[in-house]
Amino acid sequence: MKVLVVGGGGREHAICWKLAQSPKAEKIYCAPGNAGIESVAECVDTGAEDIEGICAFAAEKAIDLAVIGPEVPLAMGIVDELEKRGVKTFGPNRKCSQLEASKSFTKAFLGRHNIPTAGYREFTDKDELMASVGIYGYPMVLKADGLAAGKGVVIAENEADAKAAIEEMMGEKVFGSAGDKVVVEEFLTGVEASMLCFVDENSIVPMESAQDYKRVFDGDKGPNTGGMGTYSPSLLFTPELEEQIRTRILEPTLKGFQEDGLDFKGVLFIGLMLTDEGPKVIEFNNRFGDPETQSVLPRLESDLLDIFVAVTENRLADVEMKWSDDKAVCVVAASGGYPGSYEKNKVIGGLDKVDDDVIVFHAGTAKKNTAELGCAGSGKPGCTGEPHMATVTSGGRVLGVTALGKTHEEAKAKAYDNIKRIRFEGMQYRTDIGTINRR
């Protein structure tokens, strides 16, 4: 089969890496890809949000299966357009993509189908919201309704912080039109966890669990990010908890999709808060989580391509999924200043020093000539010697270093031993990935 993966981050690198292991994958393309993805797929100079360009390429290359990674093209309706052209596509259509593109759409869905979640209210008027600060007490959870690259959530500890956040979201429009509507939720106390599920019109099948770390600094301090690391399986999941999730969340969600005419086909990411009252849904996303994918897919022993095709053909129930007993830890190396402003084009050194059994998933990388960067022979990481093509930073989250081990501690030690061998100017990473965080 000829496969086209759309996207260019760590999630897409993990997907391409896993697909490349399938004997049925004749050719893998990735649009636009990155400096790491090019080692397992042919990168295409077409942006993930260039829907017409993606469709034209799929037609030109007679693509058998398209796999959509990021949320924005999903919300734009890329699945609908590809399927109109006869391209089998893994990912939810535009209607289903509202589950991520609109927080209020998801909250209404959860309420309608009695799925446990936090209480909430919606606001489209800034003054009305300002007058309602503290409606659920503090901390106060404010969410930009639309897509905000995983950063549109603010947990305000007091009235002043809440009003400042409202001004930024609805006044200064720091998240653009995503902040035209703001959802305010009651603050849930507990531990966050993530669950990824394969879904077709008849089945919802959870993958192995994972735990993500959203805050930028150790100990869950600092602003939210797209994710600074993850491990799998989650140490928090027990058979009792998994049964609660199945009966209270997964089964009602699938039934809700069927009742609401949401023919969801793809991956449903469920963000959970494990509270004293049981698991509650924080959010739904319409695609593989990033960086959860980088710790979950390395543990998948089944053929990922078989699963993708089965989902598109509504026969997910026929596929047997096998998972390794190994544990996985992924630590993200990010640019200095992330999740705020950061500089790009920092040459990355030490990638050739990483152990063969450790996987480095590229998230925000590109290839540049050191002469063009003016650093050849400077002695900076990766800039030694004559001018050459070097791997450089091109995003906030740059790399995900994933290690496997018989135990969580073994995987964690291996991941941190190897990330220390990688260097680029301003590089930052958390040192507590793999530790259970309890607020």
Short mmCIF file of C-alpha atoms in Angstrom, two decimals, residues 121 123-135 138 140 142 159-172 182 184:
data_model
loop_
_atom_site.label_atom_id
_atom_site.label_comp_id
_atom_site.label_asym_id
_atom_site.label_seq_id
_atom_site.Cartn_x
_atom_site.Cartn_y
_atom_site.Cartn_z
CA ARG A 121 -20.59 27.57 31.73
CA PHE A 123 -19.30 32.95 27.78
CA THR A 124 -19.10 34.99 24.58
CA ASP A 125 -19.17 38.41 26.27
CA LYS A 126 -16.02 39.55 28.03
CA ASP A 127 -17.81 41.86 30.48
CA GLU A 128 -20.24 39.12 31.48
CA LEU A 129 -17.33 36.77 32.11
CA MET A 130 -15.45 39.43 34.08
CA ALA A 131 -18.52 39.82 36.29
CA SER A 132 -18.65 36.06 36.81
CA VAL A 133 -15.09 35.37 37.94
CA GLY A 134 -14.94 32.83 40.71
CA ILE A 135 -18.32 31.25 39.86
CA TYR A 138 -10.59 29.04 42.81
CA MET A 140 -10.68 28.89 38.15
CA LEU A 142 -10.72 28.97 31.71
CA GLU A 159 -9.34 36.81 40.94
CA ALA A 160 -6.51 38.95 39.60
CA ASP A 161 -5.06 36.07 37.58
CA ALA A 162 -8.52 35.15 36.28
CA LYS A 163 -9.24 38.69 35.07
CA ALA A 164 -5.81 38.92 33.44
CA ALA A 165 -6.43 35.64 31.62
CA ILE A 166 -9.86 36.79 30.44
CA GLU A 167 -8.36 40.01 29.10
CA GLU A 168 -5.70 38.05 27.22
CA MET A 169 -8.19 35.55 25.77
CA MET A 170 -11.14 37.80 24.91
CA GLY A 171 -9.56 41.23 24.82
CA GLU A 172 -6.06 40.80 23.40
CA VAL A 182 -14.58 30.86 26.70
CA VAL A 184 -15.35 28.11 32.48
#
